[in-house]
Amino acid sequence: MAVFVALGAFLMTLAGGWTAQRVTDRRHLVLGLAGGLMLGVVGLDLLPEALEAAGREVFGVPEALLLFVAGFLLAHLVERLLAARRAAHGAEEDGHRAPEVGLTAAAAMVGHSAMDGVAIGAAFQVGGGMGTAVALAVIAHDFADGFNTYTLTSLYGNARRRAVAMLVADACAPVLGAASTLLFTIPEQALGAYLGLFGGVLLYLAAAEILPEAHHEHPARSTLLCTVAGAGFIWLVVGIAE
């Protein structure tokens, strides 16, 4: 049942990526929306779940928040190292983004989607009602995941085929994650730690890359409205799920 339900997440992820691909003539609006979706996912979905799952404190600070900061710094470090490597090989930093950053970010989205599938499977192990509630939440926000996966991959200069490949991988990940729960389960604390780390990475990409790029050439009010709408959409999804 969990695997069957995860097929809904598969379709919603593809729908999100297809939408991002079709509106390339409004790139600044796409990026503004993606930034808002990512901000909403981090602040309204990932962090609350991480704090609840990883309740342990380390030197007075919740473990999930420490890993959140670590994820933010890790994303910054990886991007700077890749930019320095490109500069050392004669590429100008301005206007040239490292494709590896986009692929790494998309891979993190794929990992997150796999964990969504694990969450569906684990919830169905608890009971049908719990499984249905979790599945609806995952399916609803997987549209945003697909949208962001395609946008992140293509933003950093990767070819369209790579962006589509990462989108397909992201769509398949929840199904595989749900199927994996037939074999094992992930400890709740480990899941919370992962969500905290991933949230930090996602916030860095939204705040330092996606949103500045969205407003670079088109500092329009409509771009800002798309960002607010993206965050509001995640709020609506979280509210319905609760």
PDB file of C-alpha atoms in Angstrom:
ATOM      1  CA  MET A   1       0.000   0.000   0.000  1.00  0.00           C
ATOM      2  CA  ALA A   2       2.813   2.429   0.870  1.00  0.00           C
ATOM      3  CA  VAL A   3       4.544   1.826  -2.470  1.00  0.00           C
ATOM      4  CA  PHE A   4       1.271   2.302  -4.341  1.00  0.00           C
ATOM      5  CA  VAL A   5       0.593   5.590  -2.568  1.00  0.00           C
ATOM      6  CA  ALA A   6       4.163   6.728  -3.258  1.00  0.00           C
ATOM      7  CA  LEU A   7       3.332   6.586  -6.969  1.00  0.00           C
ATOM      8  CA  GLY A   8       1.260   9.707  -6.354  1.00  0.00           C
ATOM      9  CA  ALA A   9       4.429  11.456  -5.163  1.00  0.00           C
ATOM     10  CA  PHE A  10       6.151  10.216  -8.341  1.00  0.00           C
ATOM     11  CA  LEU A  11       3.531  11.882 -10.539  1.00  0.00           C
ATOM     12  CA  MET A  12       3.460  15.127  -8.552  1.00  0.00           C
ATOM     13  CA  THR A  13       7.256  15.429  -8.717  1.00  0.00           C
ATOM     14  CA  LEU A  14       7.193  15.056 -12.496  1.00  0.00           C
ATOM     15  CA  ALA A  15       4.396  17.620 -12.701  1.00  0.00           C
ATOM     16  CA  GLY A  16       6.479  20.121 -10.730  1.00  0.00           C
ATOM     17  CA  GLY A  17       9.506  19.627 -12.961  1.00  0.00           C
ATOM     18  CA  TRP A  18       7.389  19.871 -16.107  1.00  0.00           C
ATOM     19  CA  THR A  19       5.973  23.175 -14.886  1.00  0.00           C
ATOM     20  CA  ALA A  20       9.455  24.586 -14.221  1.00  0.00           C
ATOM     21  CA  GLN A  21      10.555  23.499 -17.692  1.00  0.00           C
ATOM     22  CA  ARG A  22       7.587  25.028 -19.523  1.00  0.00           C
ATOM     23  CA  VAL A  23       7.876  28.551 -18.117  1.00  0.00           C
ATOM     24  CA  THR A  24      11.467  29.276 -19.125  1.00  0.00           C
ATOM     25  CA  ASP A  25      10.394  32.548 -20.764  1.00  0.00           C
ATOM     26  CA  ARG A  26       9.544  33.817 -17.275  1.00  0.00           C
ATOM     27  CA  ARG A  27      12.759  32.649 -15.662  1.00  0.00           C
ATOM     28  CA  HIS A  28      12.828  35.352 -12.982  1.00  0.00           C
ATOM     29  CA  LEU A  29       9.320  34.375 -11.882  1.00  0.00           C
ATOM     30  CA  VAL A  30      10.288  30.696 -11.798  1.00  0.00           C
ATOM     31  CA  LEU A  31      13.324  31.463  -9.637  1.00  0.00           C
ATOM     32  CA  GLY A  32      11.307  33.726  -7.354  1.00  0.00           C
ATOM     33  CA  LEU A  33       8.714  31.005  -6.869  1.00  0.00           C
ATOM     34  CA  ALA A  34      11.405  28.363  -6.333  1.00  0.00           C
ATOM     35  CA  GLY A  35      13.065  30.532  -3.675  1.00  0.00           C
ATOM     36  CA  GLY A  36       9.767  30.958  -1.848  1.00  0.00           C
ATOM     37  CA  LEU A  37       9.012  27.240  -2.032  1.00  0.00           C
ATOM     38  CA  MET A  38      12.444  26.383  -0.664  1.00  0.00           C
ATOM     39  CA  LEU A  39      12.142  28.947   2.133  1.00  0.00           C
ATOM     40  CA  GLY A  40       8.726  27.590   3.062  1.00  0.00           C
ATOM     41  CA  VAL A  41       9.893  23.966   3.008  1.00  0.00           C
ATOM     42  CA  VAL A  42      12.828  24.778   5.293  1.00  0.00           C
ATOM     43  CA  GLY A  43      11.099  27.045   7.806  1.00  0.00           C
ATOM     44  CA  LEU A  44       7.651  25.465   7.932  1.00  0.00           C
ATOM     45  CA  ASP A  45       8.292  21.790   7.219  1.00  0.00           C
ATOM     46  CA  LEU A  46      11.884  20.560   7.597  1.00  0.00           C
ATOM     47  CA  LEU A  47      12.988  22.438  10.715  1.00  0.00           C
ATOM     48  CA  PRO A  48       9.877  21.707  12.814  1.00  0.00           C
ATOM     49  CA  GLU A  49      10.127  18.021  11.898  1.00  0.00           C
ATOM     50  CA  ALA A  50      13.857  17.969  12.606  1.00  0.00           C
ATOM     51  CA  LEU A  51      13.447  19.595  16.027  1.00  0.00           C
ATOM     52  CA  GLU A  52      10.702  17.148  16.942  1.00  0.00           C
ATOM     53  CA  ALA A  53      12.584  14.063  15.766  1.00  0.00           C
ATOM     54  CA  ALA A  54      16.086  14.969  16.998  1.00  0.00           C
ATOM     55  CA  GLY A  55      15.243  16.244  20.450  1.00  0.00           C
ATOM     56  CA  ARG A  56      18.736  15.814  21.941  1.00  0.00           C
ATOM     57  CA  GLU A  57      20.698  18.931  22.888  1.00  0.00           C
ATOM     58  CA  VAL A  58      24.437  19.410  22.423  1.00  0.00           C
ATOM     59  CA  PHE A  59      25.955  21.983  24.785  1.00  0.00           C
ATOM     60  CA  GLY A  60      22.608  23.680  25.273  1.00  0.00           C
ATOM     61  CA  VAL A  61      21.604  23.790  21.599  1.00  0.00           C
ATOM     62  CA  PRO A  62      19.214  21.340  19.865  1.00  0.00           C
ATOM     63  CA  GLU A  63      21.142  18.908  17.702  1.00  0.00           C
ATOM     64  CA  ALA A  64      18.918  19.630  14.705  1.00  0.00           C
ATOM     65  CA  LEU A  65      19.779  23.349  14.815  1.00  0.00           C
ATOM     66  CA  LEU A  66      23.506  22.639  15.033  1.00  0.00           C
ATOM     67  CA  LEU A  67      23.256  20.442  11.952  1.00  0.00           C
ATOM     68  CA  PHE A  68      21.125  23.086  10.259  1.00  0.00           C
ATOM     69  CA  VAL A  69      23.948  25.623  10.675  1.00  0.00           C
ATOM     70  CA  ALA A  70      26.464  22.973   9.618  1.00  0.00           C
ATOM     71  CA  GLY A  71      24.460  22.296   6.462  1.00  0.00           C
ATOM     72  CA  PHE A  72      24.371  26.005   5.603  1.00  0.00           C
ATOM     73  CA  LEU A  73      28.139  26.323   6.085  1.00  0.00           C
ATOM     74  CA  LEU A  74      28.796  23.093   4.197  1.00  0.00           C
ATOM     75  CA  ALA A  75      26.875  24.340   1.157  1.00  0.00           C
ATOM     76  CA  HIS A  76      28.788  27.638   1.285  1.00  0.00           C
ATOM     77  CA  LEU A  77      32.130  25.826   1.567  1.00  0.00           C
ATOM     78  CA  VAL A  78      31.398  23.461  -1.320  1.00  0.00           C
ATOM     79  CA  GLU A  79      30.350  26.318  -3.589  1.00  0.00           C
ATOM     80  CA  ARG A  80      33.434  28.392  -2.748  1.00  0.00           C
ATOM     81  CA  LEU A  81      35.753  25.433  -3.335  1.00  0.00           C
ATOM     82  CA  LEU A  82      34.172  24.682  -6.702  1.00  0.00           C
ATOM     83  CA  ALA A  83      34.295  28.350  -7.698  1.00  0.00           C
ATOM     84  CA  ALA A  84      37.971  28.536  -6.718  1.00  0.00           C
ATOM     85  CA  ARG A  85      38.727  25.431  -8.758  1.00  0.00           C
ATOM     86  CA  ARG A  86      37.020  26.896 -11.820  1.00  0.00           C
ATOM     87  CA  ALA A  87      38.883  30.180 -11.377  1.00  0.00           C
ATOM     88  CA  ALA A  88      42.185  28.295 -11.162  1.00  0.00           C
ATOM     89  CA  HIS A  89      41.418  26.758 -14.550  1.00  0.00           C
ATOM     90  CA  GLY A  90      40.886  30.152 -16.145  1.00  0.00           C
ATOM     91  CA  ALA A  91      37.118  30.597 -15.777  1.00  0.00           C
ATOM     92  CA  GLU A  92      35.767  33.917 -14.591  1.00  0.00           C
ATOM     93  CA  GLU A  93      33.736  33.553 -11.430  1.00  0.00           C
ATOM     94  CA  ASP A  94      31.143  36.162 -12.369  1.00  0.00           C
ATOM     95  CA  GLY A  95      28.512  34.788 -14.670  1.00  0.00           C
ATOM     96  CA  HIS A  96      29.878  31.234 -14.500  1.00  0.00           C
ATOM     97  CA  ARG A  97      28.273  28.836 -12.060  1.00  0.00           C
ATOM     98  CA  ALA A  98      29.743  25.458 -11.239  1.00  0.00           C
ATOM     99  CA  PRO A  99      27.457  22.752 -12.671  1.00  0.00           C
ATOM    100  CA  GLU A 100      28.626  20.448  -9.852  1.00  0.00           C
ATOM    101  CA  VAL A 101      26.834  22.656  -7.317  1.00  0.00           C
ATOM    102  CA  GLY A 102      23.544  22.215  -9.141  1.00  0.00           C
ATOM    103  CA  LEU A 103      24.005  18.463  -9.399  1.00  0.00           C
ATOM    104  CA  THR A 104      24.945  18.212  -5.716  1.00  0.00           C
ATOM    105  CA  ALA A 105      21.913  20.257  -4.683  1.00  0.00           C
ATOM    106  CA  ALA A 106      19.639  18.167  -6.893  1.00  0.00           C
ATOM    107  CA  ALA A 107      21.137  14.986  -5.434  1.00  0.00           C
ATOM    108  CA  ALA A 108      20.279  16.288  -1.973  1.00  0.00           C
ATOM    109  CA  MET A 109      16.706  16.831  -3.173  1.00  0.00           C
ATOM    110  CA  VAL A 110      16.650  13.231  -4.401  1.00  0.00           C
ATOM    111  CA  GLY A 111      17.847  12.058  -0.987  1.00  0.00           C
ATOM    112  CA  HIS A 112      15.146  14.117   0.678  1.00  0.00           C
ATOM    113  CA  SER A 113      12.493  12.607  -1.592  1.00  0.00           C
ATOM    114  CA  ALA A 114      13.736   9.124  -0.711  1.00  0.00           C
ATOM    115  CA  MET A 115      13.307   9.996   2.957  1.00  0.00           C
ATOM    116  CA  ASP A 116       9.763  11.160   2.142  1.00  0.00           C
ATOM    117  CA  GLY A 117       9.095   7.666   0.823  1.00  0.00           C
ATOM    118  CA  VAL A 118      10.564   6.163   3.982  1.00  0.00           C
ATOM    119  CA  ALA A 119       8.243   8.409   6.010  1.00  0.00           C
ATOM    120  CA  ILE A 120       5.243   7.112   4.061  1.00  0.00           C
ATOM    121  CA  GLY A 121       6.250   3.496   4.629  1.00  0.00           C
ATOM    122  CA  ALA A 122       6.946   4.024   8.333  1.00  0.00           C
ATOM    123  CA  ALA A 123       3.604   5.794   8.799  1.00  0.00           C
ATOM    124  CA  PHE A 124       1.715   2.900   7.199  1.00  0.00           C
ATOM    125  CA  GLN A 125       3.490   0.559   9.611  1.00  0.00           C
ATOM    126  CA  VAL A 126       1.885   2.548  12.423  1.00  0.00           C
ATOM    127  CA  GLY A 127      -1.586   2.506  10.879  1.00  0.00           C
ATOM    128  CA  GLY A 128      -3.654   3.265   7.808  1.00  0.00           C
ATOM    129  CA  GLY A 129      -4.863   6.644   9.072  1.00  0.00           C
ATOM    130  CA  MET A 130      -1.368   7.820   9.899  1.00  0.00           C
ATOM    131  CA  GLY A 131      -0.072   6.564   6.557  1.00  0.00           C
ATOM    132  CA  THR A 132      -2.771   8.397   4.615  1.00  0.00           C
ATOM    133  CA  ALA A 133      -2.091  11.685   6.412  1.00  0.00           C
ATOM    134  CA  VAL A 134       1.658  11.499   5.823  1.00  0.00           C
ATOM    135  CA  ALA A 135       1.158  10.428   2.207  1.00  0.00           C
ATOM    136  CA  LEU A 136      -1.090  13.406   1.469  1.00  0.00           C
ATOM    137  CA  ALA A 137       1.473  15.791   2.946  1.00  0.00           C
ATOM    138  CA  VAL A 138       4.316  14.227   0.935  1.00  0.00           C
ATOM    139  CA  ILE A 139       2.361  14.168  -2.321  1.00  0.00           C
ATOM    140  CA  ALA A 140       1.327  17.803  -1.903  1.00  0.00           C
ATOM    141  CA  HIS A 141       4.827  19.158  -1.396  1.00  0.00           C
ATOM    142  CA  ASP A 142       6.511  16.864  -3.926  1.00  0.00           C
ATOM    143  CA  PHE A 143       5.261  19.235  -6.620  1.00  0.00           C
ATOM    144  CA  ALA A 144       7.569  21.826  -5.060  1.00  0.00           C
ATOM    145  CA  ASP A 145      10.383  19.253  -4.861  1.00  0.00           C
ATOM    146  CA  GLY A 146      10.153  18.491  -8.563  1.00  0.00           C
ATOM    147  CA  PHE A 147       9.972  22.188  -9.400  1.00  0.00           C
ATOM    148  CA  ASN A 148      13.047  22.945  -7.296  1.00  0.00           C
ATOM    149  CA  THR A 149      15.051  19.942  -8.523  1.00  0.00           C
ATOM    150  CA  TYR A 150      14.715  20.946 -12.170  1.00  0.00           C
ATOM    151  CA  THR A 151      15.311  24.636 -11.394  1.00  0.00           C
ATOM    152  CA  LEU A 152      18.435  23.995  -9.295  1.00  0.00           C
ATOM    153  CA  THR A 153      20.018  21.692 -11.869  1.00  0.00           C
ATOM    154  CA  SER A 154      19.411  23.993 -14.836  1.00  0.00           C
ATOM    155  CA  LEU A 155      20.280  27.208 -12.957  1.00  0.00           C
ATOM    156  CA  TYR A 156      23.903  26.127 -12.578  1.00  0.00           C
ATOM    157  CA  GLY A 157      24.427  25.589 -16.287  1.00  0.00           C
ATOM    158  CA  ASN A 158      23.714  21.880 -16.583  1.00  0.00           C
ATOM    159  CA  ALA A 159      22.285  20.625 -19.863  1.00  0.00           C
ATOM    160  CA  ARG A 160      18.555  19.986 -20.119  1.00  0.00           C
ATOM    161  CA  ARG A 161      19.073  16.213 -20.257  1.00  0.00           C
ATOM    162  CA  ARG A 162      20.859  16.326 -16.895  1.00  0.00           C
ATOM    163  CA  ALA A 163      18.062  18.381 -15.373  1.00  0.00           C
ATOM    164  CA  VAL A 164      15.493  15.900 -16.693  1.00  0.00           C
ATOM    165  CA  ALA A 165      17.575  12.962 -15.415  1.00  0.00           C
ATOM    166  CA  MET A 166      17.725  14.457 -11.917  1.00  0.00           C
ATOM    167  CA  LEU A 167      13.983  15.153 -12.069  1.00  0.00           C
ATOM    168  CA  VAL A 168      13.252  11.511 -12.950  1.00  0.00           C
ATOM    169  CA  ALA A 169      15.556  10.349 -10.135  1.00  0.00           C
ATOM    170  CA  ASP A 170      13.737  12.658  -7.723  1.00  0.00           C
ATOM    171  CA  ALA A 171      10.382  11.278  -8.872  1.00  0.00           C
ATOM    172  CA  CYS A 172      11.496   7.658  -8.407  1.00  0.00           C
ATOM    173  CA  ALA A 173      13.068   8.288  -4.994  1.00  0.00           C
ATOM    174  CA  PRO A 174       9.825   8.261  -2.910  1.00  0.00           C
ATOM    175  CA  VAL A 175       8.759   4.959  -4.451  1.00  0.00           C
ATOM    176  CA  LEU A 176      12.121   3.371  -3.662  1.00  0.00           C
ATOM    177  CA  GLY A 177      12.110   4.896  -0.182  1.00  0.00           C
ATOM    178  CA  ALA A 178       8.675   3.488   0.568  1.00  0.00           C
ATOM    179  CA  ALA A 179       9.737   0.063  -0.727  1.00  0.00           C
ATOM    180  CA  SER A 180      12.816   0.105   1.509  1.00  0.00           C
ATOM    181  CA  THR A 181      10.660   0.173   4.642  1.00  0.00           C
ATOM    182  CA  LEU A 182       9.762  -3.434   3.896  1.00  0.00           C
ATOM    183  CA  LEU A 183      13.362  -4.239   4.855  1.00  0.00           C
ATOM    184  CA  PHE A 184      14.353  -1.729   7.568  1.00  0.00           C
ATOM    185  CA  THR A 185      13.417   1.459   9.386  1.00  0.00           C
ATOM    186  CA  ILE A 186      15.458   4.571  10.141  1.00  0.00           C
ATOM    187  CA  PRO A 187      15.805   5.669  13.788  1.00  0.00           C
ATOM    188  CA  GLU A 188      13.812   8.827  14.468  1.00  0.00           C
ATOM    189  CA  GLN A 189      16.814  10.727  15.830  1.00  0.00           C
ATOM    190  CA  ALA A 190      18.880   9.972  12.715  1.00  0.00           C
ATOM    191  CA  LEU A 191      16.020  11.181  10.552  1.00  0.00           C
ATOM    192  CA  GLY A 192      15.842  14.439  12.518  1.00  0.00           C
ATOM    193  CA  ALA A 193      19.578  14.981  12.140  1.00  0.00           C
ATOM    194  CA  TYR A 194      19.353  14.480   8.391  1.00  0.00           C
ATOM    195  CA  LEU A 195      16.442  16.915   8.058  1.00  0.00           C
ATOM    196  CA  GLY A 196      18.346  19.577   9.995  1.00  0.00           C
ATOM    197  CA  LEU A 197      21.441  19.231   7.807  1.00  0.00           C
ATOM    198  CA  PHE A 198      19.440  19.231   4.584  1.00  0.00           C
ATOM    199  CA  GLY A 199      17.447  22.262   5.730  1.00  0.00           C
ATOM    200  CA  GLY A 200      20.646  24.269   6.145  1.00  0.00           C
ATOM    201  CA  VAL A 201      21.817  23.347   2.638  1.00  0.00           C
ATOM    202  CA  LEU A 202      18.454  24.246   1.133  1.00  0.00           C
ATOM    203  CA  LEU A 203      18.269  27.593   2.919  1.00  0.00           C
ATOM    204  CA  TYR A 204      21.723  28.562   1.672  1.00  0.00           C
ATOM    205  CA  LEU A 205      20.770  27.792  -1.921  1.00  0.00           C
ATOM    206  CA  ALA A 206      17.546  29.773  -1.608  1.00  0.00           C
ATOM    207  CA  ALA A 207      19.014  32.827   0.136  1.00  0.00           C
ATOM    208  CA  ALA A 208      22.450  33.028  -1.480  1.00  0.00           C
ATOM    209  CA  GLU A 209      21.747  31.743  -4.998  1.00  0.00           C
ATOM    210  CA  ILE A 210      18.143  31.404  -6.118  1.00  0.00           C
ATOM    211  CA  LEU A 211      16.629  34.661  -4.837  1.00  0.00           C
ATOM    212  CA  PRO A 212      19.569  36.943  -5.768  1.00  0.00           C
ATOM    213  CA  GLU A 213      19.508  35.463  -9.270  1.00  0.00           C
ATOM    214  CA  ALA A 214      15.751  36.001  -9.513  1.00  0.00           C
ATOM    215  CA  HIS A 215      16.084  39.727  -8.755  1.00  0.00           C
ATOM    216  CA  HIS A 216      19.358  40.319 -10.602  1.00  0.00           C
ATOM    217  CA  GLU A 217      17.924  41.264 -13.991  1.00  0.00           C
ATOM    218  CA  HIS A 218      14.249  41.576 -13.146  1.00  0.00           C
ATOM    219  CA  PRO A 219      13.795  43.276  -9.744  1.00  0.00           C
ATOM    220  CA  ALA A 220      10.056  43.333 -10.383  1.00  0.00           C
ATOM    221  CA  ARG A 221       7.238  43.317  -7.884  1.00  0.00           C
ATOM    222  CA  SER A 222       5.847  40.221  -9.585  1.00  0.00           C
ATOM    223  CA  THR A 223       9.029  38.295  -8.707  1.00  0.00           C
ATOM    224  CA  LEU A 224       8.640  39.200  -5.053  1.00  0.00           C
ATOM    225  CA  LEU A 225       4.985  38.182  -5.157  1.00  0.00           C
ATOM    226  CA  CYS A 226       5.999  34.787  -6.585  1.00  0.00           C
ATOM    227  CA  THR A 227       8.406  34.311  -3.664  1.00  0.00           C
ATOM    228  CA  VAL A 228       5.698  35.144  -1.141  1.00  0.00           C
ATOM    229  CA  ALA A 229       3.258  32.873  -2.988  1.00  0.00           C
ATOM    230  CA  GLY A 230       5.759  29.993  -2.871  1.00  0.00           C
ATOM    231  CA  ALA A 231       6.195  30.299   0.889  1.00  0.00           C
ATOM    232  CA  GLY A 232       2.434  30.684   1.326  1.00  0.00           C
ATOM    233  CA  PHE A 233       1.793  27.544  -0.706  1.00  0.00           C
ATOM    234  CA  ILE A 234       3.988  25.479   1.623  1.00  0.00           C
ATOM    235  CA  TRP A 235       2.211  27.006   4.630  1.00  0.00           C
ATOM    236  CA  LEU A 236      -1.105  25.913   3.113  1.00  0.00           C
ATOM    237  CA  VAL A 237       0.206  22.392   2.482  1.00  0.00           C
ATOM    238  CA  VAL A 238       1.559  22.077   6.029  1.00  0.00           C
ATOM    239  CA  GLY A 239      -1.697  23.398   7.480  1.00  0.00           C
ATOM    240  CA  ILE A 240      -3.803  20.911   5.489  1.00  0.00           C
ATOM    241  CA  ALA A 241      -1.493  18.064   6.490  1.00  0.00           C
ATOM    242  CA  GLU A 242      -1.887  18.904  10.164  1.00  0.00           C
TER     243      GLU A 242
END
